[in-house]
């Protein structure tokens, strides 16, 4: 069953017919030429690209409801220049990045697109200049472990600096505000489950970014909640999936005060499990399913619950080992695991964290493009996010 016009992207209003659209396009072209007036993002809008390279959204009366001007495409292929605001360009100078980043690399960063309804709600808040709160649930990678600056050199810090520069927000008195960062002291899905009250008492939350792949690999004990599962319950992979699923279900039902946007982020992998002896036994590890890698498990959960997944390791790990295991740890290889990590485990250097923030920023901007370009697409009933409804439904 195809949903009615009120359910198409914007959530309200009638379907705008062809003649109003053509009229809006002509008017928009003229407005774009002389310079559009910036206004807050609103619902019931359609988006067009005008001659002035400014995107305008219109309602049925040809009133501009929102307007924004994307950064121009950098013709020399420098994708960083498209993503990063001018004020942050010096921070992302190629000499500070772990390796050169290309568009084709970043395009591989969304293995699960998921249901983007919540993410679009978050983007609309950004365009309305609302100050948002982003919660990072993660382990030692999220904490910037083994970087010189710790949290100051971590991808959450770089991403939030980018968010504040790219989407300035306003306080209730119209003064310049700031998007806020939240963290917990827990470092795995298991410990965040145990300390759920820390999350549930937070007054406002708009986006949660979950990064547990590395730390969940080190869950050692059979927790009390799974004592009745027998041998299966003692499996580290089983424990990880169980706690992650419970955590995702709780977050999907959370209202702070709106349904919270959720992203699962695969930021890194445990390098030494792919290393030659004495750090690992390649012959033995090749016979295992995942090589102590939690990403396939998180991939499955994100797919089943339609949670958008962003992954850096999806393309970093293949690039590192493209010419074999020995080359993966050869420092003459620009994408070497040994160069990317600050230690023998799994923690990126500062330049790696900058790349991780670029991955998040790129994927958010790409979804923003999709949101504006698909304003008149038909959405089937089954494509709704039922978990975000007034009476939520979970699988």
XYZ file of C-alpha atoms in Angstrom, residues 90-393:
304
model
C 44.210 23.576 8.686
C 43.354 20.811 11.162
C 42.749 18.353 8.307
C 45.877 19.240 6.344
C 47.098 16.047 4.597
C 50.271 16.081 6.676
C 48.143 15.551 9.814
C 46.055 12.689 8.414
C 47.216 9.103 8.797
C 46.906 8.646 5.008
C 45.269 10.298 2.022
C 41.503 9.920 1.974
C 39.534 9.622 -1.267
C 35.860 9.821 -2.115
C 35.762 6.143 -3.104
C 37.036 5.169 0.363
C 34.358 7.162 2.138
C 31.638 5.808 -0.159
C 32.327 2.360 1.290
C 31.557 3.573 4.815
C 27.820 2.754 4.959
C 27.379 -1.034 4.863
C 23.907 -0.679 6.420
C 21.864 2.375 5.424
C 19.040 1.316 7.709
C 15.916 3.348 8.375
C 16.867 7.029 8.197
C 13.672 8.560 9.593
C 15.295 9.361 12.943
C 18.461 10.601 11.268
C 16.414 12.952 9.094
C 14.729 14.323 12.208
C 18.176 15.041 13.635
C 19.259 16.769 10.409
C 16.118 18.897 10.439
C 16.998 20.059 13.953
C 20.430 21.072 12.687
C 18.898 23.074 9.839
C 16.485 24.733 12.258
C 19.571 25.812 14.270
C 18.482 23.817 17.304
C 21.319 23.011 19.706
C 21.497 19.235 19.968
C 23.041 16.700 22.339
C 25.129 13.800 21.033
C 25.880 10.799 23.254
C 28.959 8.703 22.463
C 28.752 5.162 23.812
C 32.094 3.534 23.203
C 35.234 1.961 24.521
C 38.894 2.862 24.473
C 38.842 3.966 20.818
C 36.081 6.493 21.561
C 38.131 7.669 24.559
C 41.195 8.333 22.388
C 43.285 5.800 24.293
C 47.028 6.010 23.558
C 46.793 9.287 21.671
C 48.894 12.037 23.181
C 45.890 14.181 23.987
C 43.429 11.461 24.999
C 39.870 12.747 24.541
C 41.199 15.954 22.966
C 42.656 13.888 20.122
C 39.685 11.546 19.736
C 37.144 11.316 16.921
C 34.219 12.460 19.165
C 36.031 15.751 19.837
C 36.902 16.269 16.150
C 33.394 15.326 15.014
C 31.699 17.677 17.488
C 34.017 20.532 16.476
C 32.973 19.857 12.876
C 29.284 19.711 13.826
C 29.438 23.076 15.603
C 31.235 24.723 12.687
C 29.072 23.191 9.980
C 25.739 23.695 11.777
C 25.870 26.691 14.136
C 22.988 26.612 16.598
C 21.102 29.193 18.630
C 20.034 29.309 22.268
C 16.477 30.238 23.195
C 17.502 33.928 23.330
C 18.912 33.663 19.759
C 22.500 33.911 21.003
C 25.123 31.539 19.566
C 24.816 28.142 21.194
C 26.726 24.887 21.023
C 25.983 21.254 20.271
C 26.808 19.285 23.415
C 28.693 16.028 23.935
C 27.659 13.366 26.442
C 29.614 10.296 27.542
C 29.311 7.544 30.097
C 32.137 5.995 32.106
C 31.313 2.535 30.740
C 33.275 0.938 27.895
C 31.225 -1.984 26.548
C 27.664 -2.973 25.748
C 27.654 -5.136 28.878
C 28.694 -2.389 31.301
C 26.370 0.176 29.688
C 23.517 -2.308 30.158
C 24.405 -2.665 33.831
C 24.598 1.133 34.229
C 21.590 1.976 32.058
C 20.312 4.481 34.657
C 23.168 6.807 33.690
C 21.652 7.093 30.206
C 17.988 7.039 31.180
C 18.310 10.101 33.481
C 19.807 12.325 30.768
C 17.281 15.086 30.071
C 17.843 15.504 26.335
C 19.419 13.305 23.682
C 19.234 13.754 19.916
C 21.851 11.370 18.525
C 23.625 8.323 19.965
C 26.795 6.982 18.311
C 27.699 3.457 19.464
C 31.252 2.113 19.106
C 31.871 -1.170 20.948
C 33.551 -3.467 18.426
C 36.954 -3.520 20.093
C 35.974 -3.540 23.760
C 33.233 -6.133 23.318
C 35.933 -8.496 22.095
C 37.387 -8.521 25.605
C 34.266 -9.503 27.543
C 35.732 -12.289 29.659
C 33.167 -13.584 32.178
C 29.758 -15.170 31.789
C 27.486 -12.441 33.218
C 24.692 -13.218 35.648
C 21.965 -12.383 33.104
C 23.038 -15.283 30.894
C 23.677 -17.946 33.520
C 20.782 -20.043 32.257
C 22.125 -20.179 28.699
C 24.580 -22.961 29.404
C 27.563 -23.349 27.116
C 26.100 -20.980 24.524
C 25.697 -18.299 27.184
C 29.396 -18.532 27.960
C 30.347 -17.653 24.406
C 31.910 -14.212 24.127
C 30.150 -13.615 20.811
C 26.799 -14.617 22.289
C 27.306 -12.284 25.245
C 28.249 -9.411 22.962
C 25.227 -9.849 20.675
C 22.832 -10.285 23.599
C 23.870 -7.106 25.386
C 24.064 -5.069 22.193
C 20.567 -6.108 21.207
C 19.157 -5.195 24.615
C 20.947 -1.844 24.449
C 19.612 -1.102 20.948
C 16.051 -1.978 21.980
C 16.222 0.325 24.974
C 17.612 3.173 22.886
C 14.902 2.687 20.248
C 12.236 3.116 22.928
C 13.941 6.127 24.512
C 12.254 9.531 24.160
C 14.447 12.499 25.094
C 11.937 14.042 24.401
C 11.798 12.797 20.775
C 12.860 9.401 19.419
C 16.651 9.365 19.477
C 18.663 8.980 16.258
C 21.077 6.035 16.490
C 24.240 5.198 14.555
C 26.403 2.135 15.104
C 30.010 3.025 14.286
C 32.694 0.472 13.462
C 35.725 2.625 14.075
C 38.525 0.061 14.316
C 39.587 -3.571 14.489
C 41.961 -5.558 16.697
C 45.110 -5.546 14.619
C 47.113 -8.193 16.407
C 44.581 -10.948 15.660
C 45.608 -10.556 12.005
C 49.331 -10.360 12.780
C 51.948 -13.074 12.193
C 53.615 -14.915 15.064
C 54.369 -14.290 17.908
C 51.339 -11.977 18.236
C 48.960 -14.422 16.639
C 48.748 -17.783 14.933
C 47.516 -17.162 11.363
C 47.024 -20.880 10.667
C 44.711 -21.215 13.647
C 42.934 -17.903 13.157
C 42.062 -18.624 9.533
C 39.898 -21.506 10.780
C 37.812 -19.222 13.003
C 34.666 -17.475 11.803
C 35.340 -13.859 12.670
C 38.980 -13.750 13.847
C 37.907 -12.076 17.067
C 36.237 -9.370 14.994
C 32.908 -8.109 16.328
C 31.920 -6.215 13.168
C 29.976 -9.054 11.473
C 27.915 -9.480 14.643
C 27.099 -5.771 14.854
C 26.379 -5.774 11.131
C 23.689 -8.397 11.652
C 22.071 -6.524 14.551
C 22.057 -3.224 12.673
C 20.467 -4.931 9.684
C 17.715 -6.608 11.708
C 16.790 -3.405 13.552
C 17.426 -1.097 10.565
C 19.965 0.945 12.523
C 22.209 3.041 10.238
C 25.736 1.654 10.396
C 28.868 3.615 9.543
C 32.112 1.699 9.244
C 35.700 2.767 8.726
C 37.137 -0.700 9.221
C 35.027 -2.062 6.336
C 37.512 -0.557 3.902
C 40.558 0.109 6.110
C 41.220 -3.527 6.965
C 41.089 -4.761 3.330
C 43.375 -1.909 2.241
C 45.885 -2.727 4.968
C 46.099 -6.415 4.066
C 45.496 -6.226 0.331
C 48.942 -7.627 -0.478
C 49.076 -10.201 2.300
C 49.509 -10.462 6.059
C 53.181 -9.482 6.102
C 52.490 -6.384 4.012
C 49.671 -5.445 6.385
C 52.239 -4.784 9.104
C 54.947 -3.383 6.845
C 55.574 0.280 7.637
C 56.315 0.990 3.979
C 52.595 0.404 3.427
C 50.782 3.728 3.939
C 47.663 1.858 5.100
C 49.596 -0.487 7.364
C 47.914 -1.574 10.585
C 51.220 -0.868 12.344
C 51.129 2.754 11.158
C 47.432 3.301 11.861
C 47.571 1.976 15.404
C 49.420 3.619 18.282
C 49.986 0.194 19.905
C 49.856 -3.529 19.146
C 46.135 -3.704 19.732
C 43.554 -1.439 18.232
C 43.905 2.251 19.032
C 44.293 4.787 16.206
C 46.791 7.590 16.350
C 45.595 11.198 16.236
C 45.731 11.206 12.432
C 43.536 8.120 12.410
C 40.958 9.808 14.642
C 40.815 12.720 12.210
C 39.955 10.235 9.458
C 37.262 8.663 11.652
C 35.637 12.058 12.136
C 35.739 12.581 8.360
C 33.950 9.254 7.878
C 31.136 10.310 10.229
C 30.886 13.790 8.718
C 30.831 12.498 5.135
C 28.062 9.994 5.846
C 25.956 12.644 7.601
C 26.333 15.021 4.643
C 25.461 12.273 2.162
C 22.292 11.495 4.090
C 21.501 15.203 4.118
C 21.685 15.192 0.308
C 19.387 12.187 0.210
C 16.936 13.876 2.525
C 16.578 16.961 0.332
C 16.640 15.142 -2.997
C 14.004 12.571 -1.992
C 11.395 15.027 -0.721
C 8.858 13.944 -3.349
C 9.653 10.225 -3.361
C 6.932 7.751 -2.507
C 7.382 5.972 0.833
C 5.669 2.650 1.432
C 3.953 1.986 4.725
C 6.446 -0.745 5.613
C 9.313 1.745 5.269
C 8.175 3.707 8.289
C 10.172 3.477 11.505
C 7.553 1.748 13.641
C 9.823 1.979 16.682
C 9.510 5.783 16.550
C 5.703 5.766 16.629
C 3.596 6.927 19.582
C 2.887 3.247 20.229
C 6.264 1.777 19.202
C 6.599 -1.650 17.655
